[in-house]
Tab-separated table of C-alpha atoms in Angstrom:
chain	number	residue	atom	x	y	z
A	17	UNK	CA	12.022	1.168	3.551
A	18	UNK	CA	14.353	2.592	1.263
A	19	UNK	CA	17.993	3.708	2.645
A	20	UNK	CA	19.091	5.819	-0.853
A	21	UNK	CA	22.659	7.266	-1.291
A	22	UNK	CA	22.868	9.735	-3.218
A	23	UNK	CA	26.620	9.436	-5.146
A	24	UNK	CA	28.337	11.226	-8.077
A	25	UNK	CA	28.985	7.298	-8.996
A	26	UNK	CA	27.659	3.823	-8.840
A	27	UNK	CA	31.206	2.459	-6.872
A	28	UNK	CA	33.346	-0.520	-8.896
A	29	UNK	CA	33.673	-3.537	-7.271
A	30	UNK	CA	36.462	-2.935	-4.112
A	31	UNK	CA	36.132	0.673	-4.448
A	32	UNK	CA	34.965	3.397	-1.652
A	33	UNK	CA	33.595	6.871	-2.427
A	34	UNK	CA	32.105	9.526	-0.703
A	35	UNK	CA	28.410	10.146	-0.835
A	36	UNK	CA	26.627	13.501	-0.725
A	37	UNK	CA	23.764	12.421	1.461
A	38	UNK	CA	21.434	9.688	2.777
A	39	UNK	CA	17.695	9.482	2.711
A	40	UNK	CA	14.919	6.933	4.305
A	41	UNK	CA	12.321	7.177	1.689
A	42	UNK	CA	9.055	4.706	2.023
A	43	UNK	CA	9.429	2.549	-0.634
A	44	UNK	CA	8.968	-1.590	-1.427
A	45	UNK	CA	7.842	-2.554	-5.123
A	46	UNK	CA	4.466	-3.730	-3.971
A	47	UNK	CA	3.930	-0.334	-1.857
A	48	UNK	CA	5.109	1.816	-4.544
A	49	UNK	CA	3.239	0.207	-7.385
A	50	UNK	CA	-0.074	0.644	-5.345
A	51	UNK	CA	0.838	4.236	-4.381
A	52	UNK	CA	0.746	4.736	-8.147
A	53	UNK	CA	-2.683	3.067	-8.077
A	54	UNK	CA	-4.036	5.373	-5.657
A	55	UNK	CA	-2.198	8.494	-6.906
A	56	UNK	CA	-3.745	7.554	-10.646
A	57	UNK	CA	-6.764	6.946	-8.888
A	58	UNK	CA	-8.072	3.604	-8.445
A	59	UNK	CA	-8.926	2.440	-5.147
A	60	UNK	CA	-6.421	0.337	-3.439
A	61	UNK	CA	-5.680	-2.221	-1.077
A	62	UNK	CA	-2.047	-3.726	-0.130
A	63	UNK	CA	-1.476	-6.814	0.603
A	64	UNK	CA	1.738	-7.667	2.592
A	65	UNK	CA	3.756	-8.303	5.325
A	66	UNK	CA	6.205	-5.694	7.682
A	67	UNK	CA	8.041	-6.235	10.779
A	68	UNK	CA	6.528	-4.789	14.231
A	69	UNK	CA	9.475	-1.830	14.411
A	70	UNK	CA	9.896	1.699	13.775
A	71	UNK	CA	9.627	0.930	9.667
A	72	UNK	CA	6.881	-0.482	9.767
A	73	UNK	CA	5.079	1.881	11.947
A	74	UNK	CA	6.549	4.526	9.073
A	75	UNK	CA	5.326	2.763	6.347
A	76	UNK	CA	1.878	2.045	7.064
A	77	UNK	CA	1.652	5.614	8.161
A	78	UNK	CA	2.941	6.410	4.785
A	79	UNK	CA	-0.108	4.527	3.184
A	80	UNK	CA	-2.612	4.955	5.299
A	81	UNK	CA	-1.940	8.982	3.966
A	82	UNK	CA	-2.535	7.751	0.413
A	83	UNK	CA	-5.661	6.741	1.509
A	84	UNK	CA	-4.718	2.641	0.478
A	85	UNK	CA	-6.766	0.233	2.600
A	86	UNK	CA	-4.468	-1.990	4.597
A	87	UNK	CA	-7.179	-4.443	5.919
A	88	UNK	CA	-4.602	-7.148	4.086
A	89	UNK	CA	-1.602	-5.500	5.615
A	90	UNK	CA	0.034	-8.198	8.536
A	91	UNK	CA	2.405	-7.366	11.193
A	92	UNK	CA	5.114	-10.090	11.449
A	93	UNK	CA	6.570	-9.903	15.463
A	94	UNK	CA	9.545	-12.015	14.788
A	95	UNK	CA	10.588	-10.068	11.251
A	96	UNK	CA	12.194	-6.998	10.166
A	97	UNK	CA	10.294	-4.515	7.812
A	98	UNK	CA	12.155	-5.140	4.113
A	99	UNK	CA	14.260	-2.480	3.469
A	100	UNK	CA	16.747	-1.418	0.078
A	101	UNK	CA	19.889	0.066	0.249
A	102	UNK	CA	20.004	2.055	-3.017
A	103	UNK	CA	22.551	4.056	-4.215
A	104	UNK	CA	21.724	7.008	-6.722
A	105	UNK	CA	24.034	8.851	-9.376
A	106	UNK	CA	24.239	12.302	-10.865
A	107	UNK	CA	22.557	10.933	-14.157
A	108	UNK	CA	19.848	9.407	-11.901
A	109	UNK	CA	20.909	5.694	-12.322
A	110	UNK	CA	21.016	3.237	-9.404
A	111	UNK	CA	22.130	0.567	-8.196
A	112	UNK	CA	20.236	-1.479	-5.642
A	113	UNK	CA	19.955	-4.292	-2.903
A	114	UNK	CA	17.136	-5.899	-1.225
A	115	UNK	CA	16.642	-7.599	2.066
A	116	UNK	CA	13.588	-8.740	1.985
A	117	UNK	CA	12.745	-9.522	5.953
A	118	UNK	CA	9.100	-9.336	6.489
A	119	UNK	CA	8.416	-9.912	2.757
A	120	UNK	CA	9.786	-12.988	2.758
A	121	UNK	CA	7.627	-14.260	5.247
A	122	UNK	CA	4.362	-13.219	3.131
A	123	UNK	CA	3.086	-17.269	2.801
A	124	UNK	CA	0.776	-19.077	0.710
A	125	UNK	CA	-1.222	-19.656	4.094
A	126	UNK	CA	-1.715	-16.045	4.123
A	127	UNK	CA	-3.129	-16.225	1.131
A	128	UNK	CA	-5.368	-18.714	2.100
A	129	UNK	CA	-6.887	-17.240	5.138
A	130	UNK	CA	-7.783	-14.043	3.230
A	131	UNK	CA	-9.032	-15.796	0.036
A	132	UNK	CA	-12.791	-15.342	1.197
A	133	UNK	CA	-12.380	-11.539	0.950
A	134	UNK	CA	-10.503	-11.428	-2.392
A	135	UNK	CA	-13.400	-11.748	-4.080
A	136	UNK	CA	-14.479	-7.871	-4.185
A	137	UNK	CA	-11.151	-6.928	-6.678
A	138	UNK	CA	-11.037	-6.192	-10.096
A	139	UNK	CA	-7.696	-6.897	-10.407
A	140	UNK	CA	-4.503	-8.537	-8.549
A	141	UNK	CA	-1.060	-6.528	-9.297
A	142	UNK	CA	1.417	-8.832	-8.274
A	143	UNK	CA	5.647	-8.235	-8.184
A	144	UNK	CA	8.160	-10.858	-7.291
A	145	UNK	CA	9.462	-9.829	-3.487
A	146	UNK	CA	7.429	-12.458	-2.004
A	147	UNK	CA	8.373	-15.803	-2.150
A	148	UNK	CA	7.323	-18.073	-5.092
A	149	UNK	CA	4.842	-20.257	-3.380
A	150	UNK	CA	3.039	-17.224	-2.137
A	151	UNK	CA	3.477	-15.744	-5.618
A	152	UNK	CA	1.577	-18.964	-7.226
A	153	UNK	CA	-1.287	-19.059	-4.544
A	154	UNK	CA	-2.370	-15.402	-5.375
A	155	UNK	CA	-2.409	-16.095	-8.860
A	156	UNK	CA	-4.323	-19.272	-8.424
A	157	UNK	CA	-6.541	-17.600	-6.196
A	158	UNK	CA	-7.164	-14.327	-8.529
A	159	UNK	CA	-8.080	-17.096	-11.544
A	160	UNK	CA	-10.197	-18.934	-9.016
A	161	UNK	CA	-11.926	-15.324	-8.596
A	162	UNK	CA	-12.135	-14.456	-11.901
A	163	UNK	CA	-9.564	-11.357	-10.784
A	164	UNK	CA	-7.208	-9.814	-13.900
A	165	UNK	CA	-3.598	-10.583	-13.306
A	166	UNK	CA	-1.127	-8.029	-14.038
A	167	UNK	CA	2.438	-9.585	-12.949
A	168	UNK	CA	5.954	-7.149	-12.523
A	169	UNK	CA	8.293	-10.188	-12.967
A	170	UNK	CA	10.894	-8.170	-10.265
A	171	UNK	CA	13.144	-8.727	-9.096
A	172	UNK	CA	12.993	-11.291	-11.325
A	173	UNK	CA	13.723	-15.295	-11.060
A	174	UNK	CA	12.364	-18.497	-13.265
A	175	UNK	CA	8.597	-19.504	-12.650
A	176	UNK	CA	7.278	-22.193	-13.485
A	177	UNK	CA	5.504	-21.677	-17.447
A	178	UNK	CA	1.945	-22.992	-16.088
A	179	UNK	CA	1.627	-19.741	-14.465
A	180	UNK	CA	1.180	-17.936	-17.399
A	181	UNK	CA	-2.151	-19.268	-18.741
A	182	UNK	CA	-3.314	-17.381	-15.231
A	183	UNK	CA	-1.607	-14.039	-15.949
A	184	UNK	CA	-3.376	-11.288	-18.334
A	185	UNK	CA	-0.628	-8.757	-18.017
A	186	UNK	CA	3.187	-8.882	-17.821
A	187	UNK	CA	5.620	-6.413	-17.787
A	188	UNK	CA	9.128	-7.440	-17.642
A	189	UNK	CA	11.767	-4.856	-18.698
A	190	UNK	CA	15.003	-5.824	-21.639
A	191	UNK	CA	16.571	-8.475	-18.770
A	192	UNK	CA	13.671	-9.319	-17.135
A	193	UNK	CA	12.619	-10.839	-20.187
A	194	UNK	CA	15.983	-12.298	-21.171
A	195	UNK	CA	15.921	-14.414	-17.812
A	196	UNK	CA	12.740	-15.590	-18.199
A	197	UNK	CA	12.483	-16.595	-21.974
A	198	UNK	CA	16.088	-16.957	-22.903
A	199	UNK	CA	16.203	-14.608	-25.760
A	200	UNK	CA	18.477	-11.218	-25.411
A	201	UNK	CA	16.176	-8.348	-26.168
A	202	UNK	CA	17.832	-5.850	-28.411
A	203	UNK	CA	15.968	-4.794	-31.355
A	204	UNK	CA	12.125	-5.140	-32.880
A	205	UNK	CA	12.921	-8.576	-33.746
A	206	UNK	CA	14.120	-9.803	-30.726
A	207	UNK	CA	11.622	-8.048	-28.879
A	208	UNK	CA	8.666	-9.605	-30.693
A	209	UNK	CA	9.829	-13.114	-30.015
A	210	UNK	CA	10.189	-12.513	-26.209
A	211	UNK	CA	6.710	-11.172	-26.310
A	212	UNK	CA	5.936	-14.232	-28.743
A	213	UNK	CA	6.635	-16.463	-25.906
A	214	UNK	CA	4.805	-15.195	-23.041
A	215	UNK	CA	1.610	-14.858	-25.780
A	216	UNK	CA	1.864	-18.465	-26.901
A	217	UNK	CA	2.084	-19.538	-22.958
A	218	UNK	CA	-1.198	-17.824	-22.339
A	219	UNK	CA	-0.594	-14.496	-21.678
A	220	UNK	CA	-2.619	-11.669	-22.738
A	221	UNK	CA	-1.093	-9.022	-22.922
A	222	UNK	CA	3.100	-8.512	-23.169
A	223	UNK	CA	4.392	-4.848	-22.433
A	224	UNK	CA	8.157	-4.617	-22.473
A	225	UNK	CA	9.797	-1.670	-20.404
A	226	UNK	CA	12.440	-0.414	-22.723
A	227	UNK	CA	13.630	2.287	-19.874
A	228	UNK	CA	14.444	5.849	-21.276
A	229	UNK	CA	13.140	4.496	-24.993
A	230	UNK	CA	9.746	3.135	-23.513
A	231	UNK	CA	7.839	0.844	-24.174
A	232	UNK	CA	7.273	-2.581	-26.630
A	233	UNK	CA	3.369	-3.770	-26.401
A	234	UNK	CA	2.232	-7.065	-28.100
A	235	UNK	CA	-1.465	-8.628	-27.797
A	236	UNK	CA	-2.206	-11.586	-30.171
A	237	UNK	CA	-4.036	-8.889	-32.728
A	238	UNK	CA	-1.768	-5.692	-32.139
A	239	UNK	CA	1.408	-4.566	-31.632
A	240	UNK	CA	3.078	-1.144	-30.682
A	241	UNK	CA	5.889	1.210	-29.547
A	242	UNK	CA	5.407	3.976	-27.573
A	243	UNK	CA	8.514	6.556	-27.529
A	244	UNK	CA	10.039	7.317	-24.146
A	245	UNK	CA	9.584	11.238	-22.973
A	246	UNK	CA	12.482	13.217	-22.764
A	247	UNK	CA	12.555	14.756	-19.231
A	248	UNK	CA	15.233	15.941	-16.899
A	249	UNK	CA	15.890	12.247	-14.861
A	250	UNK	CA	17.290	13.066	-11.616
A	251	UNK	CA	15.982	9.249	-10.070
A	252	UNK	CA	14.710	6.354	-11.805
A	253	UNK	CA	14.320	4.133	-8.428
A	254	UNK	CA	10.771	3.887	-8.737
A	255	UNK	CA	9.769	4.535	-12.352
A	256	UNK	CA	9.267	0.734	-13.138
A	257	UNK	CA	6.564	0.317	-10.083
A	258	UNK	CA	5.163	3.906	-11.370
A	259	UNK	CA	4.477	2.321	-14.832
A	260	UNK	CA	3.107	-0.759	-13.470
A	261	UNK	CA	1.172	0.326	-10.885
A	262	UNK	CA	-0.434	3.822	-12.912
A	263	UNK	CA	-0.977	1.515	-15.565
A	264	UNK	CA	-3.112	-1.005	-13.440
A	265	UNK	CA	-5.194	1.973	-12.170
A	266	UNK	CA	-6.005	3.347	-15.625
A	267	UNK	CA	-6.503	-0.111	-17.613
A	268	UNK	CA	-10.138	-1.008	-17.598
A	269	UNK	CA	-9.866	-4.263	-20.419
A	270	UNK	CA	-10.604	-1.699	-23.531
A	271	UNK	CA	-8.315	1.322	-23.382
A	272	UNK	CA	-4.691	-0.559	-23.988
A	273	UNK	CA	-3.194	1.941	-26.082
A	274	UNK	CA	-4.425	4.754	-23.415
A	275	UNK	CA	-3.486	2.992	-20.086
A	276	UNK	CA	-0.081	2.594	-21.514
A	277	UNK	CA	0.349	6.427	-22.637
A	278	UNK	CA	-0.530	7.562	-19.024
A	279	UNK	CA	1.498	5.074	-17.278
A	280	UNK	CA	4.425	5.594	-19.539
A	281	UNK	CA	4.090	9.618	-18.684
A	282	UNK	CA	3.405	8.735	-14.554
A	283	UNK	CA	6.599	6.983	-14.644
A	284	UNK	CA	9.022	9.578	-16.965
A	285	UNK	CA	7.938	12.362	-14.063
A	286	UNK	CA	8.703	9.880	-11.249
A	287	UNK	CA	11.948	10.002	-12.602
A	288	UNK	CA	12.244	13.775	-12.220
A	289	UNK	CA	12.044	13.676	-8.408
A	290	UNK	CA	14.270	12.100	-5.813
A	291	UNK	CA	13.309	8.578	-4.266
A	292	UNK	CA	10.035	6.045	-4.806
A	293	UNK	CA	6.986	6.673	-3.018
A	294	UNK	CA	8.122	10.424	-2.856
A	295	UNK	CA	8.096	10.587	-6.432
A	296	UNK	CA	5.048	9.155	-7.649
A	297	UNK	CA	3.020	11.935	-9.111
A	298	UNK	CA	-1.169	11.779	-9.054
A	299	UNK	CA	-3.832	11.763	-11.667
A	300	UNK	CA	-4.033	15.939	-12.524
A	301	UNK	CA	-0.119	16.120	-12.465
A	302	UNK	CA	0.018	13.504	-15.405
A	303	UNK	CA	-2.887	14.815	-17.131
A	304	UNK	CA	-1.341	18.070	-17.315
A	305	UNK	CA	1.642	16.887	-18.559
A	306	UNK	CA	0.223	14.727	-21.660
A	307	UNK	CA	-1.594	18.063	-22.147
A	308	UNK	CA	1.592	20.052	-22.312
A	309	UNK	CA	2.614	17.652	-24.926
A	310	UNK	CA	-0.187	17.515	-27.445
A	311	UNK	CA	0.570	21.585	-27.167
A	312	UNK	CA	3.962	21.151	-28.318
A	313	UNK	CA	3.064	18.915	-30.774
């Protein structure tokens, strides 16, 4: 659950302000990035962990609306749902924290028990607010399964580099990338050796989230930019699970250079409304608006 302030600031270090109000918007990477699914049309399931409490009734309310399966959703008794305290400024940026609770409690012998039914996916979108272990036993199991990988390194920490060969997709943004390959991205140069070393480790396909300028893509045979869309931000909480998650729904193995245009448009109008899971627009709304644009063009 997110707890989202809305500020004329992000505060410095020490300092208090006053807010201008306080939302409880659904929200959790792995719940927003398969909203997006859903909303871009791709059936869904979600796989996690929430506490037994009044979030967690909320939340799976929330999805079960969105029509997302939750036959892989578990109720922890001893666990508080995960929740984010966010705070949101006039321009739209944030700043946010994370306690994971029931998240963190997602295992590897969860995993386990449910490996059996995995079998029926296409693909695995995995983000990092689970704990490692249980991070390396989906992917194992997805390449066990034959299941595409697409991995949101976030919020990010160091894996280990075997886990690569298992991952098709990643999608780290400018400092997700720095922490996990060394190298600062700042310009093309930069950016293709970052992608250089998640290719050369195994993975497929490398799309770096360049925020308001878009987006850096790198396969071993192509690589391309694709501009960011200038639109009115008001909220950009959720536009990194929008991307991820619209771009998982759209991708079927042949139609990179598509998949990436929607997803890059799903996210720029998440942006334009307030919270995550509230924001996410669906398939016609982002259809429309790639139509509006090849009109202007």
């Amino acid at each position: 659950m997110d707890l989202v302030a809305s500020t004329p600031r992000i505060p410095e270090i020490g300092e208090t302000i006053l807010g201008t109000k306080l939302d409880e918007i659904p929200g959790g990477k792995g719940a927003n990035q398969a909203v997006s699914a859903r909303q871009a049309g791709g059936k869904t399931w979600m796989f996690g962990k929430i506490g037994r409490d009044s979030y967690g009734k909320y939340l799976k309310e929330n999805l079960t609306k969105f029509d997302i399966d939750l036959e892989f959703l578990i109720e922890d008794e001893d666990e508080d749902t995960g929740t984010a305290v966010i705070s949101v400024d006039e321009k739209g940026n944030n700043s946010i924290i994370v306690i994971p609770g029931a998240n963190s409690k997602l295992s590897a012998g969860d995993i386990e028990k449910k490996q059996d039914n995995l079998n029926k996916f296409d693909m695995m979108l995995l983000q990092l607010e689970i704990p490692e272990e249980t991070v390396l036993k989906a992917v194992d199991t997805a390449a066990e399964n034959n299941i595409m990988v697409v991995l949101d390194p976030a919020p990010v920490f160091k894996l280990p580099e075997s886990i690569y060969k298992k991952v098709d997709i990643i999608t780290p943004n400018t400092t997700e990338a720095e922490q996990l390959t060394g190298i600062k991205v700042e310009d093309e140069e930069s950016m293709n050796k970052a992608a250089d070393y998640f290719l050369k480790r195994g993975v497929k396909i490398v799309i770096l989230t360049l925020g308001s300028k878009g987006l850096f893509v790198k396969t071993k045979k192509e690589s391309f930019t694709v501009p960011g869309l200038k639109v009115n931000a008001v909220d950009t909480t959720a536009a990194g699970d929008c991307f991820t998650g619209t771009f998982a729904a759209v991708y079927d193995g042949s139609n990179l250079k598509e998949a990436v245009e929607w997803a890059n448009t799903g996210a720029a109008i998440s942006t334009t409304k307030m919270g995550a899971q509230t924001s996410i627009p669906d398939k016609e709304e982002i259809k429309k608006f790639l139509e509006n644009i090849k009109e202007d063009k």
